[in-house]
Short mmCIF file of C-alpha atoms and ligand atoms in Angstrom, two decimals:
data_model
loop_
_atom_site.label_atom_id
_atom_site.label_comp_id
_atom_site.label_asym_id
_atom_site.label_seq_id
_atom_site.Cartn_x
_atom_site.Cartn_y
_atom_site.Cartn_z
CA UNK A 173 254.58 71.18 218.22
CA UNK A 174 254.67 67.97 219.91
CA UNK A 175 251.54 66.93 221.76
CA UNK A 176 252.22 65.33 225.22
CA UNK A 177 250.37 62.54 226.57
CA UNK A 178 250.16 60.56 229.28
CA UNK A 179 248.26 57.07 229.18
CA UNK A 180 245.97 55.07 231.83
CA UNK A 181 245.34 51.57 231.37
CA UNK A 182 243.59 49.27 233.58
CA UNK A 183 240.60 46.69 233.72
CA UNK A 184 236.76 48.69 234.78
CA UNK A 185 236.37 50.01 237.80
CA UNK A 186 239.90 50.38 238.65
CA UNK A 187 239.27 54.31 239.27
CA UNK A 188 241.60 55.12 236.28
CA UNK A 189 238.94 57.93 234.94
CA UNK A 190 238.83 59.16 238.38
CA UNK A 191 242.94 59.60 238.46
CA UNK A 192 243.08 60.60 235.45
CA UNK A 193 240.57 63.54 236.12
CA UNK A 194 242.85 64.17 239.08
CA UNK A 195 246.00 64.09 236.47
CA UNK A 196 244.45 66.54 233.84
CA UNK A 197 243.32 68.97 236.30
CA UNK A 198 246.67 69.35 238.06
CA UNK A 199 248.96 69.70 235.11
CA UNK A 200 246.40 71.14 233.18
CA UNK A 201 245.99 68.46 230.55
CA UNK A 202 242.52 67.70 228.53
CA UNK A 203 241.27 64.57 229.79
CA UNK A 204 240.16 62.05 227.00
CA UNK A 205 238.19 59.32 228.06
CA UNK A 206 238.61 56.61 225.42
CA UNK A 207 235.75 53.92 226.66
CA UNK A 208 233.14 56.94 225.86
CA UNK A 209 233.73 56.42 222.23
CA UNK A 210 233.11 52.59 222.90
CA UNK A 211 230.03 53.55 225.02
CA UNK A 212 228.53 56.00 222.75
CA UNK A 213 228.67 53.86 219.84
CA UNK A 214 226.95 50.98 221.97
CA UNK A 215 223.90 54.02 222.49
CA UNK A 216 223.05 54.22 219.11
CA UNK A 217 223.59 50.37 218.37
CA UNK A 218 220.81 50.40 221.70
CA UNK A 219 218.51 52.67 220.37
CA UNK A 220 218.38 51.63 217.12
CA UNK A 221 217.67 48.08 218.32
CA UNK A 222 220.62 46.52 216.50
CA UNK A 223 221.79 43.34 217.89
CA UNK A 224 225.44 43.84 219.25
CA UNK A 225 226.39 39.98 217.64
CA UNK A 226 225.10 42.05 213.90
CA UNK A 227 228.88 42.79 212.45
CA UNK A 228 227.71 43.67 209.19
CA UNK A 229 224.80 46.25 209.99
CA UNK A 230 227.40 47.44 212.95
CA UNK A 231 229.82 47.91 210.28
CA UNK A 232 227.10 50.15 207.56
CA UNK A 233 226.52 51.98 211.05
CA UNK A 234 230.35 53.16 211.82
CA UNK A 235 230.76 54.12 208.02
CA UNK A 236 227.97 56.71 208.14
CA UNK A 237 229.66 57.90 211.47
CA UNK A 238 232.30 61.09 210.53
CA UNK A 239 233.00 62.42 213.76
CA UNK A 240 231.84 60.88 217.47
CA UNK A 241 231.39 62.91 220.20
CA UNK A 242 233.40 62.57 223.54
CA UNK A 243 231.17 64.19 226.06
CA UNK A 244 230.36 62.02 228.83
CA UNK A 245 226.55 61.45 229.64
CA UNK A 246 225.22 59.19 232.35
CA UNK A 247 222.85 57.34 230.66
CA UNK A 248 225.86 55.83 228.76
CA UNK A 249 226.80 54.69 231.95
CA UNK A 250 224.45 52.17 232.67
CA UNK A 251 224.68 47.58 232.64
CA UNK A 252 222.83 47.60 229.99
CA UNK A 253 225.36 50.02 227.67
CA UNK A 254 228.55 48.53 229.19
CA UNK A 255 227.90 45.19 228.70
CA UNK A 256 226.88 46.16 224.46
CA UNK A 257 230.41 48.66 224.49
CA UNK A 258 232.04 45.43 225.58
CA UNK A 259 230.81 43.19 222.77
CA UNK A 260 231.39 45.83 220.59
CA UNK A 261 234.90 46.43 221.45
CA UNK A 262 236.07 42.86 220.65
CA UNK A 263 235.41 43.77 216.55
CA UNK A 264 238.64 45.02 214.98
CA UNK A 265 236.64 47.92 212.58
CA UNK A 266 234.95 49.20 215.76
CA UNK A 267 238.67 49.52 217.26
CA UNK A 268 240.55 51.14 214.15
CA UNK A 269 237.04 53.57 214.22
CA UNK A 270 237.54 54.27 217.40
CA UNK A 271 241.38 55.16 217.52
CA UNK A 272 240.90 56.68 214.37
CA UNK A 273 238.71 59.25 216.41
CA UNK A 274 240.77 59.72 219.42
CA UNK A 275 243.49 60.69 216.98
CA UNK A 276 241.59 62.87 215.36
CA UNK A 277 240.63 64.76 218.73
CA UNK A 278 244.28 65.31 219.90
CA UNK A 279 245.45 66.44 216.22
CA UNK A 280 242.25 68.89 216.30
CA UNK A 281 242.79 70.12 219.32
CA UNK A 282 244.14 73.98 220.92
CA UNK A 283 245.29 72.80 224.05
CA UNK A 284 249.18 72.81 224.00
CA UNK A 285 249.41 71.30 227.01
CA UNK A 286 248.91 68.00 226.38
CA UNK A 287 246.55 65.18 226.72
CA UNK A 288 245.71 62.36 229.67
CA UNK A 289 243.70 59.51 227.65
CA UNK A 290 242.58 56.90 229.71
CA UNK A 291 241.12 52.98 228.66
CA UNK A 292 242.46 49.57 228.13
CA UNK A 293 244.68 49.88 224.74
CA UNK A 294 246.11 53.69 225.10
CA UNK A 295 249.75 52.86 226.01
CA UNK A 296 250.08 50.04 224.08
CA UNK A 297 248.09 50.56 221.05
CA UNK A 298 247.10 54.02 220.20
CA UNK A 299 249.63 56.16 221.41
CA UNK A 300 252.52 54.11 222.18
CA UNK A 301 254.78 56.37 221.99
CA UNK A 302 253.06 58.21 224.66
CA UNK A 303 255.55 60.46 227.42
CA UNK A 304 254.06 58.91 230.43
CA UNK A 305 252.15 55.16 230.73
CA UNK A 306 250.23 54.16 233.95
CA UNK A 307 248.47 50.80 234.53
CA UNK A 308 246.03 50.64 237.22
CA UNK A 309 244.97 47.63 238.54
CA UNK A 310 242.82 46.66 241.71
CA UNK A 311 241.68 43.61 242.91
CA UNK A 312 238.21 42.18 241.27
CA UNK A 313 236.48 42.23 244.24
CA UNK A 314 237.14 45.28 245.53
CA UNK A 315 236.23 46.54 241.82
CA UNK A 316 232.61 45.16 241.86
CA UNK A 317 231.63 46.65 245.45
CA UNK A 318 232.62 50.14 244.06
CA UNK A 319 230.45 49.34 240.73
CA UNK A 320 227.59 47.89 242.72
CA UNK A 321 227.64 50.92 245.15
CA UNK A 322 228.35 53.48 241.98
CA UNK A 323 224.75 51.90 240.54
CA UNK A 324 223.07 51.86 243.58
CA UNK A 325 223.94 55.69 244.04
CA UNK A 326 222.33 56.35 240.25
CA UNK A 327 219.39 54.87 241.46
CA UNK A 328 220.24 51.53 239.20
CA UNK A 329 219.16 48.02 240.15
CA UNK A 330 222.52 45.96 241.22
CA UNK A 331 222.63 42.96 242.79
CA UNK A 332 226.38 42.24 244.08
CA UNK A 333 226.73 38.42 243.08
CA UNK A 334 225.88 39.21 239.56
CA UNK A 335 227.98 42.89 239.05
CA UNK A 336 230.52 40.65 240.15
CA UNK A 337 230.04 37.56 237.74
CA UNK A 338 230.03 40.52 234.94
CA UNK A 339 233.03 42.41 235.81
CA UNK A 340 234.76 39.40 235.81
CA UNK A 341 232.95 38.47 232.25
CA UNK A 342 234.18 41.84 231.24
CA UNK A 343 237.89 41.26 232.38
CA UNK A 344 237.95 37.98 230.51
CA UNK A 345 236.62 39.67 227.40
CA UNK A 346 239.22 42.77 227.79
CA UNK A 347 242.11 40.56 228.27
CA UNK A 348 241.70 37.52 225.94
CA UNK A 349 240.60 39.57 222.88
CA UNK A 350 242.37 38.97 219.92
CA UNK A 351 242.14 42.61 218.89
CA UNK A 352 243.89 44.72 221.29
CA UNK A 353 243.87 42.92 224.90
CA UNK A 354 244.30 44.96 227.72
CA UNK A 355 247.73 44.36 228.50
CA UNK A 356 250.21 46.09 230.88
CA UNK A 357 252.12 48.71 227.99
CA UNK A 358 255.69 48.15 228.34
CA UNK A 359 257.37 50.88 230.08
CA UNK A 360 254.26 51.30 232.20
CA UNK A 361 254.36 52.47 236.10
CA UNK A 362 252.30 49.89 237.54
CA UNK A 363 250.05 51.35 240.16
CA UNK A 364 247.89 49.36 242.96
CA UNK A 365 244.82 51.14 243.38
CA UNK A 366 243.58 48.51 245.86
CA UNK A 367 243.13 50.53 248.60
CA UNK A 368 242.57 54.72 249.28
CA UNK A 369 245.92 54.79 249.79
CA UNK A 370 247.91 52.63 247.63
CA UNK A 371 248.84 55.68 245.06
CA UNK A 372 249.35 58.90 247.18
CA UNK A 373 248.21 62.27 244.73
CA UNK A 374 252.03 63.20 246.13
CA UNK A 375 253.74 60.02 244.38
CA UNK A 376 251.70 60.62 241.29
CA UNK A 377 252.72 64.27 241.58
CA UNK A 378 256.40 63.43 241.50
CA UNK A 379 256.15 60.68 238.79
CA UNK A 380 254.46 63.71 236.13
CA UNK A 381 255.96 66.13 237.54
CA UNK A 382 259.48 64.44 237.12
CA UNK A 383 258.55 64.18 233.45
CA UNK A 384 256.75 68.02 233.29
CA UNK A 385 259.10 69.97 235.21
CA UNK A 386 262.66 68.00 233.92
CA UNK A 387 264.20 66.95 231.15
CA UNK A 388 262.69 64.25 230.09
CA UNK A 389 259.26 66.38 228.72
CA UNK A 390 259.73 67.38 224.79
O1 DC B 74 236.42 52.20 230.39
P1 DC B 74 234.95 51.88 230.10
O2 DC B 74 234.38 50.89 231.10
O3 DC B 74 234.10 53.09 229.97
O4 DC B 74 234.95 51.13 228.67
C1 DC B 74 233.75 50.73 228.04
C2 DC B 74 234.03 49.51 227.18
O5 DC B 74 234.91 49.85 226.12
C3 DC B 74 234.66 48.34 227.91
O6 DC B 74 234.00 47.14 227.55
C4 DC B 74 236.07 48.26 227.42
C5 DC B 74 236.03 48.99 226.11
N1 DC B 74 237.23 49.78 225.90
C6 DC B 74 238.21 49.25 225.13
O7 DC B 74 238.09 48.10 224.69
N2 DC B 74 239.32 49.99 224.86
C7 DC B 74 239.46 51.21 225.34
N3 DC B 74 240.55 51.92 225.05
C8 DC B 74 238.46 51.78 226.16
C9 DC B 74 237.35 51.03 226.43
#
């Protein structure tokens, strides 16, 4: 049987994990979160004290790895871990890895209803022939007061000027990668998430639903 997927792109801290939570828990869908693969591999390189710049001993690292888990844990979520993941994520074995597991999880998986992956790569890399393609994008600014204010509220140091001189780091990195930039995936529905209201639930509802409830779902 055919696995159905819907994919959300979009640069960090565009609240694609958050719409994406909203997505799977509406139509039912298991919610992938593909940056967690990025982020837990970034843990171990951490905790093992490898340098992030070390391709070779990153590479002997990923081929002892079988399987990667996908459960979220907030320690991964810290500077410190995002700014490794995003290193990490420019090296093309780190990427096939990567994909290799998020194919592996859909394939292995009992839930017939489908999947909603989200990250920077899902529509137009990994599953491109996915049903349904968002791209969520939001203004940089705007992105580093919700990051500064998401570390502030887990009790992390942030100072504003300097989340924002990262993010914007990050978005260069993303976006001018030779493996796999974050790009808008062709045949995407390009979605402002600038302010509360720029994507009503109710549009996003009738954009899935179109797809779930009609024809166009196989
Ligand atoms: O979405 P996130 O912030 O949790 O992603 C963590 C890092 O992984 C970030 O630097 C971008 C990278 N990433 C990626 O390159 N491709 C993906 N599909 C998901 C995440």
């Amino acid at each position: 049987m055919k696995i159905n997927i819907i994919t959300i792109d979009g640069p960090a801290g565009s609240g694609k994990g958050k719409i994406a939570k909203y997505v799977a828990k509406k139509w039912k869908l298991k919610h992938l979160d593909s940056g967690i693969f990025y982020r837990r591999i970034a843990y171990i390189i951490s905790k093992k004290k490898i340098n992030p710049i070390d391709k070779i001993t990153i590479k002997i690292l990923i081929n002892d790895i079988d399987q990667i888990s996908s459960q979220k844990n907030k320690i991964l979520r810290s500077e410190k871990i995002s700014n490794i993941a995003s290193i990490i994520a420019e090296y093309k074995f780190v990427r096939d890895f990567v994909n290799t597991q998020q194919k592996l999880t859909v394939k292995k998986s009992k839930n017939k209803n489908g999947f909603v992956i989200d990250g920077r790569d899902i529509g137009s890399v990994v599953f491109k022939n996915a049903n349904i393609k968002l791209y969520i994008d939001v203004d940089v600014n705007i992105r580093a007061k919700r990051r500064h204010k998401q570390l502030i509220d887990m009790g992390e140091k942030s100072i504003y000027p300097k989340i924002l001189k990262d993010i914007k780091l990050r978005d260069k990195k993303d976006k001018s990668r030779k493996n796999s930039p974050l790009v808008i995936p062709r045949g995407a529905y390009i979605v402002d998430n600038s302010s509360k209201f720029s994507i009503t639930q109710n549009q996003l509802n009738i954009i899935i639903g179109k797809y779930i409830n009609g024809k166009y779902w196989n």
